[in-house]
Coordinates of C-alpha atoms in Angstrom, one line a residue:
Chain A
X1 CA 0.0 0.0 0.0
X2 CA 1.4 3.4 -1.0
X3 CA 1.7 5.7 2.0
X4 CA 0.2 9.1 2.1
X5 CA 3.7 10.7 2.4
X6 CA 4.9 8.8 -0.6
X7 CA 2.2 10.1 -2.8
X8 CA 3.0 13.7 -2.1
X9 CA 4.9 15.6 -4.7
X10 CA 7.9 17.1 -3.0
X11 CA 9.7 20.1 -4.4
X12 CA 12.7 21.6 -2.6
X13 CA 14.0 24.9 -3.5
X14 CA 17.0 26.3 -1.6
X15 CA 16.8 30.0 -1.0
X16 CA 19.8 31.1 1.1
X17 CA 18.4 34.6 1.5
X18 CA 15.4 33.2 3.3
X19 CA 17.1 30.5 5.3
X20 CA 20.0 32.3 6.8
X21 CA 18.9 35.9 7.3
X22 CA 16.4 35.5 10.1
X23 CA 13.8 36.0 7.4
X24 CA 10.2 34.9 7.5
X25 CA 8.3 34.5 4.3
X26 CA 7.4 32.3 1.4
X27 CA 9.2 31.9 -1.8
X28 CA 7.5 29.5 -4.2
X29 CA 6.9 26.4 -2.3
X30 CA 9.2 27.1 0.6
X31 CA 8.1 28.9 3.7
X32 CA 10.6 30.2 6.3
X33 CA 9.8 31.2 9.9
X34 CA 11.8 31.9 12.9
X35 CA 10.6 30.4 16.2
X36 CA 12.6 31.2 19.4
X37 CA 15.8 31.8 17.4
X38 CA 15.4 28.7 15.2
X39 CA 14.9 29.0 11.5
X40 CA 12.4 26.5 10.2
X41 CA 11.8 25.8 6.6
X42 CA 8.7 24.0 5.4
X43 CA 8.0 22.7 2.0
X44 CA 4.5 23.0 0.8
X45 CA 3.0 19.6 0.5
X46 CA 0.8 18.6 -2.4
X47 CA -1.9 16.0 -1.9
X48 CA -2.1 13.3 -4.5
X49 CA -5.2 13.3 -6.5
X50 CA -5.8 9.7 -5.5
X51 CA -6.7 9.2 -1.9
X52 CA -7.9 6.2 -0.1
X53 CA -11.2 6.4 1.8
X54 CA -9.2 6.2 5.1
X55 CA -7.0 9.1 4.0
X56 CA -9.9 11.2 3.0
X57 CA -11.6 10.5 6.3
X58 CA -8.5 11.4 8.2
X59 CA -8.0 14.6 6.3
X60 CA -11.6 15.6 6.7
X61 CA -11.4 14.9 10.5
X62 CA -8.2 17.0 10.8
X63 CA -9.8 19.9 8.9
X64 CA -12.9 19.7 11.0
X65 CA -11.0 19.6 14.2
X66 CA -8.8 22.5 13.1
X67 CA -11.9 24.6 12.1
X68 CA -13.5 23.8 15.5
X69 CA -10.6 25.6 17.3
X70 CA -11.7 28.9 15.7
X71 CA -15.1 28.5 17.3
X72 CA -13.7 28.4 20.9
X73 CA -14.1 31.2 23.3
X74 CA -11.1 33.3 24.2
X75 CA -10.9 31.7 27.6
X76 CA -11.0 28.2 26.0
X77 CA -8.2 29.2 23.6
X78 CA -6.2 30.5 26.5
X79 CA -6.5 27.3 28.4
X80 CA -5.3 25.4 25.3
X81 CA -2.3 27.8 25.1
X82 CA -1.5 27.1 28.7
X83 CA -1.7 23.4 28.1
X84 CA 0.4 23.6 25.0
X85 CA 3.1 25.4 27.0
X86 CA 3.5 22.1 28.9
X87 CA 3.6 20.0 25.9
X88 CA 6.6 19.7 23.5
X89 CA 6.3 19.0 19.8
X90 CA 8.6 16.3 18.5
X91 CA 11.6 17.6 16.6
X92 CA 14.1 15.9 14.4
X93 CA 16.8 18.5 14.9
X94 CA 17.6 18.1 18.5
X95 CA 15.6 20.4 20.7
X96 CA 11.8 20.2 21.0
X97 CA 9.9 22.9 19.2
X98 CA 7.2 24.9 20.9
X99 CA 3.6 23.9 20.5
X100 CA 0.7 26.3 20.0
X101 CA -2.7 26.0 21.6
X102 CA -4.1 25.1 18.1
X103 CA -1.5 22.4 17.8
X104 CA -2.4 20.9 21.1
X105 CA -6.1 21.1 20.3
X106 CA -5.7 19.3 17.0
X107 CA -3.3 16.7 18.4
X108 CA -5.3 15.6 21.4
X109 CA -8.7 15.9 19.6
X110 CA -7.5 13.9 16.6
X111 CA -6.5 11.1 19.1
X112 CA -9.9 11.3 20.7
X113 CA -11.8 11.3 17.4
X114 CA -9.7 8.4 16.2
X115 CA -10.9 6.5 19.3
X116 CA -14.5 7.3 18.7
X117 CA -14.8 10.2 21.2
X118 CA -16.2 13.6 20.6
X119 CA -14.1 16.8 20.2
X120 CA -13.0 18.2 23.5
X121 CA -13.5 22.0 23.6
X122 CA -12.1 22.6 27.1
X123 CA -8.5 21.9 27.5
X124 CA -7.9 18.9 29.8
X125 CA -5.6 19.1 32.7
X126 CA -2.0 18.1 31.9
X127 CA -0.6 15.0 33.4
X128 CA 2.0 12.5 32.5
X129 CA 0.7 9.3 34.0
X130 CA -0.3 7.3 31.0
X131 CA 0.7 3.7 31.6
X132 CA 3.3 2.0 29.5
X133 CA 2.3 -0.9 27.3
X134 CA 3.5 -4.2 28.7
X135 CA 2.7 -7.5 27.0
X136 CA 4.1 -11.0 26.5
X137 CA 4.1 -11.4 22.8
X138 CA 2.8 -10.1 19.5
X139 CA 1.7 -13.0 17.2
X140 CA 1.4 -12.6 13.4
X141 CA 0.4 -15.5 11.2
X142 CA -1.5 -15.5 7.9
X143 CA -4.8 -16.1 9.8
X144 CA -4.3 -14.7 13.2
X145 CA -2.8 -11.4 14.4
X146 CA -2.9 -10.5 18.0
X147 CA -1.0 -9.1 21.0
X148 CA -1.1 -11.5 23.9
X149 CA -0.5 -11.1 27.6
X150 CA -1.3 -7.4 27.8
X151 CA -1.1 -5.9 31.2
X152 CA -4.6 -4.5 31.5
X153 CA -5.1 -0.7 31.8
X154 CA -8.6 0.1 32.9
X155 CA -10.9 2.7 31.3
X156 CA -10.5 5.4 30.0
X157 CA -7.3 4.0 28.5
X158 CA -7.5 2.4 25.1
X159 CA -4.8 0.6 23.2
X160 CA -3.6 2.1 19.9
X161 CA -1.8 -0.4 17.6
X162 CA 0.2 0.5 14.6
X163 CA 1.6 -2.2 12.3
X164 CA 3.4 -2.4 9.0
X165 CA 2.7 -4.8 6.1
X166 CA 5.2 -7.5 5.1
X167 CA 8.8 -6.2 5.2
X168 CA 12.0 -8.0 4.3
X169 CA 13.8 -9.5 7.2
X170 CA 16.7 -7.4 6.1
X171 CA 15.0 -4.2 7.1
X172 CA 15.8 -3.1 10.6
X173 CA 14.0 0.2 10.7
X174 CA 10.5 0.0 9.3
X175 CA 8.7 2.2 11.7
X176 CA 7.8 4.7 9.0
X177 CA 5.9 1.9 7.3
X178 CA 3.5 1.5 10.2
X179 CA -0.1 2.7 10.0
X180 CA -2.8 2.7 12.7
X181 CA -4.6 -0.7 12.7
X182 CA -6.5 -0.2 15.9
X183 CA -7.4 3.4 16.7
X184 CA -8.3 2.5 20.3
X185 CA -9.4 -0.8 21.7
X186 CA -9.7 -2.3 25.1
X187 CA -7.7 -5.5 25.6
X188 CA -10.0 -8.5 25.9
X189 CA -8.6 -10.3 29.0
X190 CA -5.0 -9.5 28.0
X191 CA -5.5 -10.1 24.3
X192 CA -5.8 -7.6 21.5
X193 CA -7.0 -9.6 18.5
X194 CA -6.4 -7.2 15.6
X195 CA -6.8 -9.8 12.8
X196 CA -9.9 -8.3 11.2
X197 CA -8.6 -4.7 11.7
X198 CA -5.2 -5.7 10.2
X199 CA -6.7 -7.1 7.0
X200 CA -9.1 -4.2 6.7
X201 CA -6.2 -1.7 7.0
X202 CA -3.2 -3.4 5.5
X203 CA -5.2 -5.5 3.0
X204 CA -2.4 -8.0 2.5
X205 CA -2.0 -11.3 4.3
X206 CA 1.1 -11.7 6.4
X207 CA 3.7 -13.9 4.7
X208 CA 5.6 -16.4 6.8
X209 CA 9.2 -15.4 7.2
X210 CA 8.6 -11.8 6.6
X211 CA 8.9 -9.1 9.2
X212 CA 6.1 -6.9 10.6
X213 CA 6.8 -3.8 12.7
X214 CA 4.4 -3.2 15.6
X215 CA 4.0 -0.1 17.6
X216 CA 1.5 0.3 20.5
X217 CA 0.6 2.8 23.2
X218 CA -2.2 3.5 25.6
X219 CA -4.3 6.5 25.0
X220 CA -6.3 8.3 27.7
X221 CA -9.6 8.7 25.8
X222 CA -10.8 11.4 28.3
X223 CA -8.0 13.7 27.4
X224 CA -6.5 12.4 24.2
X225 CA -3.0 12.2 25.8
X226 CA -1.0 9.2 24.5
X227 CA 1.6 7.2 26.4
X228 CA 5.1 6.0 25.4
X229 CA 5.2 4.0 22.2
X230 CA 6.4 0.4 22.5
X231 CA 8.1 -0.8 19.4
X232 CA 8.3 -4.5 18.5
X233 CA 9.4 -6.5 15.5
X234 CA 7.6 -9.8 14.7
X235 CA 8.6 -12.5 12.2
X236 CA 5.5 -13.9 10.6
X237 CA 5.0 -17.5 11.5
X238 CA 3.0 -20.1 9.6
X239 CA 0.8 -21.4 12.3
X240 CA -0.9 -19.9 15.3
X241 CA 0.8 -20.7 18.6
X242 CA -0.6 -23.4 20.7
X243 CA -2.7 -22.4 23.7
X244 CA -4.9 -20.1 21.7
X245 CA -8.0 -19.1 23.5
X246 CA -10.9 -21.6 23.1
X247 CA -14.1 -19.7 22.6
X248 CA -17.4 -20.0 20.7
X249 CA -18.9 -16.7 19.5
X250 CA -21.4 -15.7 16.8
X251 CA -18.5 -15.5 14.4
X252 CA -18.1 -19.2 14.7
X253 CA -21.6 -20.2 13.8
X254 CA -22.1 -22.6 10.9
X255 CA -24.0 -20.5 8.4
X256 CA -25.4 -23.7 6.8
X257 CA -27.2 -24.7 9.9
X258 CA -29.9 -23.1 12.0
X259 CA -28.8 -21.9 15.4
X260 CA -31.2 -20.7 18.0
X261 CA -29.3 -17.9 19.7
X262 CA -29.1 -14.2 19.0
X263 CA -25.9 -13.8 20.9
X264 CA -23.2 -16.2 21.9
X265 CA -19.9 -16.1 23.7
X266 CA -18.9 -19.3 25.5
X267 CA -15.4 -19.0 26.8
X268 CA -13.3 -22.0 27.8
X269 CA -10.1 -20.1 28.6
X270 CA -10.5 -19.9 32.3
X271 CA -8.0 -22.6 33.3
X272 CA -10.2 -23.5 36.2
X273 CA -13.2 -25.9 36.6
X274 CA -15.7 -23.6 35.1
X275 CA -16.5 -22.1 31.6
X276 CA -18.0 -18.7 31.1
X277 CA -21.4 -18.9 29.4
X278 CA -23.1 -16.1 27.6
X279 CA -26.0 -16.9 25.2
X280 CA -29.3 -15.4 24.3
X281 CA -31.3 -18.6 23.8
X282 CA -34.3 -18.2 21.6
X283 CA -35.6 -21.7 21.8
X284 CA -37.1 -23.6 18.9
X285 CA -40.3 -25.4 18.0
X286 CA -41.8 -26.9 21.2
X287 CA -38.6 -28.1 22.7
X288 CA -37.2 -26.4 25.8
X289 CA -33.7 -26.0 24.4
X290 CA -31.6 -24.0 21.9
X291 CA -29.1 -25.5 19.5
X292 CA -25.9 -23.9 18.3
X293 CA -23.9 -25.2 15.4
X294 CA -20.2 -24.2 15.1
X295 CA -18.3 -24.2 11.9
X296 CA -15.3 -26.0 13.5
X297 CA -14.7 -28.7 16.0
X298 CA -13.8 -27.8 19.6
X299 CA -10.8 -29.2 21.4
X300 CA -11.5 -32.6 23.0
X301 CA -10.8 -31.3 26.5
X302 CA -13.9 -29.1 26.5
X303 CA -16.2 -31.7 25.1
X304 CA -18.7 -32.6 27.8
X305 CA -21.7 -31.3 29.7
X306 CA -21.8 -27.8 31.2
X307 CA -24.3 -26.1 33.4
X308 CA -25.2 -22.5 33.7
X309 CA -27.9 -20.1 35.0
X310 CA -30.4 -18.4 32.8
X311 CA -32.9 -15.5 33.3
X312 CA -36.0 -14.8 31.2
X313 CA -35.5 -11.9 28.8
X314 CA -38.6 -11.6 26.7
X315 CA -40.9 -8.8 25.9
X316 CA -43.4 -10.2 28.4
X317 CA -41.2 -9.0 31.2
X318 CA -40.6 -12.5 32.7
X319 CA -37.3 -12.6 34.5
X320 CA -37.6 -16.1 35.8
X321 CA -34.4 -17.8 37.0
X322 CA -33.6 -21.1 35.4
X323 CA -30.7 -23.6 35.1
X324 CA -29.5 -25.1 31.8
X325 CA -27.4 -28.1 30.9
X326 CA -25.2 -27.4 28.0
X327 CA -24.3 -30.5 25.9
X328 CA -21.1 -29.8 24.0
X329 CA -20.0 -32.3 21.3
X330 CA -18.2 -32.4 18.0
X331 CA -19.8 -33.3 14.7
X332 CA -18.0 -34.6 11.7
X333 CA -16.8 -31.1 10.6
X334 CA -18.0 -28.8 13.3
X335 CA -19.4 -28.7 16.8
X336 CA -22.8 -28.4 18.5
X337 CA -23.9 -27.0 21.8
X338 CA -27.4 -27.6 23.1
X339 CA -28.7 -25.3 25.9
X340 CA -31.2 -27.6 27.5
X341 CA -33.6 -26.2 30.1
X342 CA -33.6 -27.9 33.5
X343 CA -34.5 -25.9 36.6
X344 CA -37.1 -23.2 36.9
X345 CA -40.1 -22.4 34.6
X346 CA -39.0 -22.4 31.0
X347 CA -39.4 -19.1 29.1
X348 CA -38.0 -17.9 25.8
X349 CA -36.0 -16.0 25.1
X350 CA -33.7 -16.6 28.1
X351 CA -30.3 -15.1 28.6
X352 CA -27.9 -17.8 29.9
X353 CA -24.9 -16.3 31.7
X354 CA -22.2 -16.8 34.3
X355 CA -19.7 -19.3 35.3
X356 CA -20.6 -23.0 35.2
X357 CA -18.8 -26.3 35.6
X358 CA -18.2 -28.7 32.9
X359 CA -18.1 -32.5 33.5
Chain B
X1 CA -13.7 -15.2 56.0
X2 CA -13.6 -11.4 55.7
X3 CA -15.8 -8.4 56.2
X4 CA -16.6 -5.7 53.7
X5 CA -15.1 -2.3 54.2
X6 CA -18.2 -0.5 52.8
X7 CA -20.8 -0.4 50.0
X8 CA -22.6 2.2 48.0
X9 CA -26.2 1.0 48.5
X10 CA -26.8 1.4 52.2
X11 CA -26.3 -2.2 53.4
X12 CA -24.5 -2.8 56.6
X13 CA -21.2 -4.6 57.0
X14 CA -21.2 -7.8 54.8
X15 CA -19.4 -11.0 55.8
X16 CA -18.0 -13.3 53.2
X17 CA -16.9 -16.9 53.4
X18 CA -14.2 -17.2 50.8
X19 CA -11.8 -19.4 48.9
X20 CA -9.4 -17.4 46.8
X21 CA -7.0 -19.0 44.3
X22 CA -4.6 -17.2 42.1
X23 CA -7.0 -17.0 39.2
X24 CA -10.5 -17.4 40.6
X25 CA -12.5 -16.7 43.7
X26 CA -15.4 -18.5 45.4
X27 CA -17.5 -16.3 47.6
X28 CA -20.5 -17.0 49.9
X29 CA -22.5 -14.4 51.6
X30 CA -26.1 -13.5 52.5
X31 CA -27.1 -10.0 53.4
X32 CA -30.1 -7.6 53.3
X33 CA -30.6 -4.1 52.1
X34 CA -33.4 -1.6 51.9
X35 CA -34.1 -0.4 48.3
X36 CA -35.8 2.8 49.6
X37 CA -32.6 4.2 51.1
X38 CA -31.0 7.1 49.4
X39 CA -27.6 5.4 48.7
X40 CA -29.3 2.6 46.8
X41 CA -31.4 5.0 44.8
X42 CA -28.4 7.1 43.8
X43 CA -26.2 4.2 42.7
X44 CA -25.9 2.9 39.1
X45 CA -24.7 -0.5 40.2
X46 CA -24.3 -2.2 43.6
X47 CA -20.7 -2.0 44.8
X48 CA -19.3 -3.8 47.8
X49 CA -15.9 -2.7 48.9
X50 CA -13.6 -5.4 50.3
X51 CA -10.0 -6.0 51.4
X52 CA -7.6 -7.1 48.7
X53 CA -8.8 -10.1 46.7
X54 CA -6.4 -12.4 44.9
X55 CA -7.8 -11.4 41.5
X56 CA -8.2 -7.9 40.1
X57 CA -11.1 -8.5 37.9
X58 CA -13.4 -11.4 36.9
X59 CA -15.9 -12.6 34.4
X60 CA -19.6 -12.6 35.3
X61 CA -21.1 -14.9 37.8
X62 CA -24.7 -15.2 39.0
X63 CA -26.0 -14.0 42.4
X64 CA -29.6 -14.3 43.7
X65 CA -31.9 -11.6 44.9
X66 CA -35.0 -12.5 46.9
X67 CA -37.9 -10.7 48.5
X68 CA -40.2 -12.0 51.2
X69 CA -44.0 -11.6 50.9
X70 CA -46.9 -12.9 53.0
X71 CA -50.6 -12.6 52.3
X72 CA -53.0 -13.1 55.2
X73 CA -56.3 -14.7 54.3
X74 CA -59.3 -15.6 56.4
X75 CA -58.3 -19.2 55.9
X76 CA -54.7 -18.8 56.7
X77 CA -51.4 -17.3 55.5
X78 CA -49.7 -17.7 52.1
X79 CA -46.1 -17.2 51.0
X80 CA -45.4 -15.4 47.8
X81 CA -41.6 -14.9 48.1
X82 CA -39.9 -14.4 44.8
X83 CA -36.6 -13.4 43.2
X84 CA -34.3 -13.9 40.3
X85 CA -30.6 -14.1 39.4
X86 CA -28.4 -11.0 38.9
X87 CA -25.1 -10.6 37.2
X88 CA -22.1 -10.0 39.4
X89 CA -18.4 -9.5 38.8
X90 CA -15.2 -8.4 40.4
X91 CA -14.3 -4.9 39.1
X92 CA -11.0 -4.6 40.8
X93 CA -9.1 -6.0 43.8
X94 CA -11.4 -4.2 46.2
X95 CA -14.7 -4.0 44.5
X96 CA -17.5 -6.6 43.9
X97 CA -20.2 -5.4 41.6
X98 CA -23.8 -6.6 41.4
X99 CA -26.0 -5.3 38.6
X100 CA -28.8 -3.0 39.7
X101 CA -32.3 -3.8 38.4
X102 CA -35.5 -2.1 39.5
X103 CA -37.6 -5.2 39.4
X104 CA -38.1 -5.6 43.2
X105 CA -37.6 -2.0 44.4
X106 CA -41.1 -2.0 45.7
X107 CA -40.7 -5.3 47.5
X108 CA -38.0 -4.5 50.0
X109 CA -36.1 -5.3 52.1
X110 CA -34.3 -7.5 49.7
X111 CA -31.9 -10.4 50.3
X112 CA -28.9 -11.1 48.2
X113 CA -27.3 -14.5 48.1
X114 CA -23.8 -14.8 46.8
X115 CA -23.0 -18.4 46.1
X116 CA -20.7 -17.7 43.3
X117 CA -17.5 -18.6 41.5
X118 CA -15.8 -15.7 39.9
X119 CA -13.4 -16.8 37.1
X120 CA -10.9 -15.0 34.9
X121 CA -10.6 -15.4 31.2
X122 CA -7.7 -16.0 28.7
X123 CA -5.7 -17.8 31.4
X124 CA -3.6 -19.7 28.9
X125 CA -5.4 -23.1 29.4
X126 CA -8.8 -24.5 28.9
X127 CA -11.6 -25.2 31.4
X128 CA -10.7 -28.1 33.6
X129 CA -13.4 -30.8 33.3
X130 CA -14.8 -32.0 36.6
X131 CA -16.2 -35.3 37.9
X132 CA -19.9 -35.1 38.5
X133 CA -21.3 -37.1 41.4
X134 CA -25.0 -37.8 41.8
X135 CA -26.3 -37.0 45.2
X136 CA -28.4 -39.4 47.2
X137 CA -31.1 -37.3 48.9
X138 CA -32.5 -39.2 51.9
X139 CA -35.6 -38.4 53.9
X140 CA -37.5 -40.4 56.4
X141 CA -39.9 -42.5 54.4
X142 CA -38.7 -40.9 51.2
X143 CA -41.3 -38.1 51.5
X144 CA -39.2 -35.7 49.4
X145 CA -38.0 -36.6 45.9
X146 CA -35.4 -35.1 43.6
X147 CA -34.8 -35.1 39.9
X148 CA -32.1 -36.9 38.0
X149 CA -30.0 -33.7 37.6
X150 CA -29.3 -33.5 41.3
X151 CA -25.6 -33.7 41.7
X152 CA -22.4 -32.2 43.1
X153 CA -18.9 -31.6 42.0
X154 CA -16.4 -31.8 44.9
X155 CA -13.1 -30.0 45.2
X156 CA -10.8 -29.7 48.2
X157 CA -11.9 -26.2 49.1
X158 CA -15.4 -25.9 47.6
X159 CA -18.2 -27.8 46.0
X160 CA -20.8 -27.1 43.4
X161 CA -24.3 -28.4 43.9
X162 CA -27.3 -28.5 41.5
X163 CA -30.5 -29.8 43.1
X164 CA -33.8 -30.3 41.4
X165 CA -36.8 -30.9 43.5
X166 CA -39.4 -33.1 41.9
X167 CA -42.1 -34.0 44.4
X168 CA -43.3 -34.4 48.0
X169 CA -45.7 -36.7 49.8
X170 CA -48.9 -34.6 50.3
X171 CA -48.8 -34.8 54.1
X172 CA -45.4 -33.2 54.1
X173 CA -46.0 -30.4 51.7
X174 CA -46.0 -27.7 54.4
X175 CA -43.8 -29.5 56.9
X176 CA -40.2 -28.8 57.8
X177 CA -38.1 -30.7 55.3
X178 CA -34.9 -32.3 56.4
X179 CA -32.9 -34.0 53.7
X180 CA -29.6 -35.7 54.1
X181 CA -27.3 -35.2 51.2
X182 CA -25.4 -38.4 51.6
X183 CA -22.3 -37.7 49.5
X184 CA -22.0 -34.0 50.4
X185 CA -18.9 -33.2 52.5
X186 CA -20.0 -32.4 56.1
X187 CA -17.9 -29.2 56.3
X188 CA -20.4 -27.0 54.4
X189 CA -22.7 -24.5 56.1
X190 CA -24.7 -22.1 54.0
X191 CA -28.0 -20.5 53.3
X192 CA -29.0 -21.1 49.7
X193 CA -31.9 -19.9 47.6
X194 CA -34.3 -22.4 46.0
X195 CA -35.4 -20.9 42.7
X196 CA -38.7 -21.7 41.2
X197 CA -42.1 -22.8 42.2
X198 CA -45.3 -21.2 40.9
X199 CA -46.0 -17.8 42.3
X200 CA -49.4 -16.4 41.3
X201 CA -48.7 -13.0 42.8
X202 CA -45.4 -12.7 40.9
X203 CA -45.5 -14.8 37.8
X204 CA -42.9 -12.6 36.2
X205 CA -40.2 -14.1 38.5
X206 CA -41.7 -17.2 40.1
X207 CA -41.1 -18.2 43.6
X208 CA -37.9 -18.3 45.6
X209 CA -37.4 -20.0 48.9
X210 CA -34.4 -20.5 51.2
X211 CA -32.8 -23.6 52.5
X212 CA -30.1 -24.1 55.1
X213 CA -27.3 -26.6 54.6
X214 CA -25.3 -27.9 57.6
X215 CA -23.7 -31.2 58.4
X216 CA -24.9 -32.7 55.1
X217 CA -28.5 -31.9 56.0
X218 CA -30.7 -29.5 53.9
X219 CA -33.6 -28.0 55.8
X220 CA -36.4 -25.9 54.4
X221 CA -39.6 -24.7 56.0
X222 CA -40.9 -21.6 54.2
X223 CA -41.9 -22.1 50.6
X224 CA -44.3 -20.6 48.1
X225 CA -47.7 -22.3 47.7
X226 CA -47.0 -23.4 44.2
X227 CA -43.7 -24.9 45.0
X228 CA -44.5 -28.1 43.1
X229 CA -46.7 -26.6 40.4
X230 CA -46.2 -28.5 37.1
X231 CA -43.2 -27.3 35.1
X232 CA -42.0 -24.8 37.6
X233 CA -39.1 -27.1 38.7
X234 CA -37.5 -25.7 41.8
X235 CA -33.7 -25.9 41.8
X236 CA -30.6 -24.9 43.7
X237 CA -27.4 -23.7 41.9
X238 CA -24.6 -22.9 44.2
X239 CA -20.8 -22.8 44.6
X240 CA -20.2 -23.4 48.3
X241 CA -17.0 -22.8 50.2
X242 CA -16.0 -25.6 52.6
X243 CA -15.2 -24.8 56.2
X244 CA -11.8 -26.4 55.9
X245 CA -10.3 -23.2 54.5
X246 CA -8.1 -21.3 56.9
X247 CA -6.3 -19.5 54.1
X248 CA -7.3 -17.2 51.4
X249 CA -5.0 -18.2 48.6
X250 CA -3.5 -21.3 47.1

């Protein structure tokens, strides 16, 4: 995928009279300005005529956020200026450059918007306590891409993940190739499964033996502040690692069979004598049970009979508590789970939930 | 055992019997609160504050909520106790959360039964399969009968029981029931809710009774009139901490 930067047409014109005489102004495509004794030259960037939908969205968001700043009251602008005085813009020439209130407003709000939050008009209080990302491993295979063993950071922190496409193993610095795959997600019990997001963003399947660059950081979605970036390099492997989480969700339903649930998340990854059941059982015909067909077999060690609680959840307002046996077995090319009513008065739909043993 | 350090819904101090492993917790408790109090009405979810637990968050488990209701008729009294199951989870090392639902706000005071195992997810290995053992439920003259799915799973520090009541000899329908659970370890003492039984005053939730378990004997006196109504299948679902625990972690 061609990056946005690569599509820009760059023209560099050296104008010594501008650059070295403490001069501020524009000559053709070069703009010179002096900030705190530093001469800064910027080259006008030309957007390519071809933009991806993601690029167009990003540019529109930045424009919208930038325009929003002009709508702020004087006191709000002043607060952003104060905040900006505590923040330093990244610089590639040694010392950090100053940041304006407008810069701070756009930077923090672009983070928030990226994470699905609204634009913050009042400047947040400045603090530097964003947790660092800590995890066990990043796993990249052609079918499964995830970060495992993440040390959980509670709300309002969300994890931002940037990844590159396939890179040669000979490349040691591919950080400029990374793009945001996950604009802000909560880890799911220590795991950030970005498989779908990766394919949607990168669009190319990871190739075993190739290198993928991974950057991640926590973002405070209340303020837009981001934490330290953790950089990692992963060699794509051919197979998913063993010990992958065993779970049955709506994504695993066999589309060729009729399942009688409107939601499903049965999680066998507890490592203790219970599974975690979540299913909205709709029932079927005149049988007090709901069947679920999965498109793949389950590991032998979770085949058996489970039990869980249920609570009526219908439009009739019945909230009757019930117990359900859950028969779990493999078929020739998939698996089946039957939520069979046992205790309490049967009603449908019933939400089955909670921890339950398997025997 | 440990005591709560506070709560946000106006209950008093809450005592827990516990077994705490490195990656799951079993808690037993029974307490009462008044849903008309200001703290309860102001809270979004019920939070119980506790000393450090071994786990800092959990998946959802089920706890039970029950109200007590009597009707006095010219011919006698009737019981219409009811309740349901609520979602509960550990939010952090010091906070147990119970979902807040308005269903019984007019029926207070309300009783909460925590007979719950709180697991964690993505622990690097699959659910450990248990050995189920059917329970022999003995009463004098076999006046009380139980369904096939009456069983327990026994572990060193806790047991899980699932009881299904199926019938009673007519003469004993209002008597004090005393049932010996032959295979149950003797070191379990708990009050457990019995869910189910027809409740004509509250058909939205059905009946809910209470039983006491001690020294392998389950006793029950107060039950809804429709306890054995057809298809209302009273049952018990409980993770119970054994009294052999003098520690709080593995």
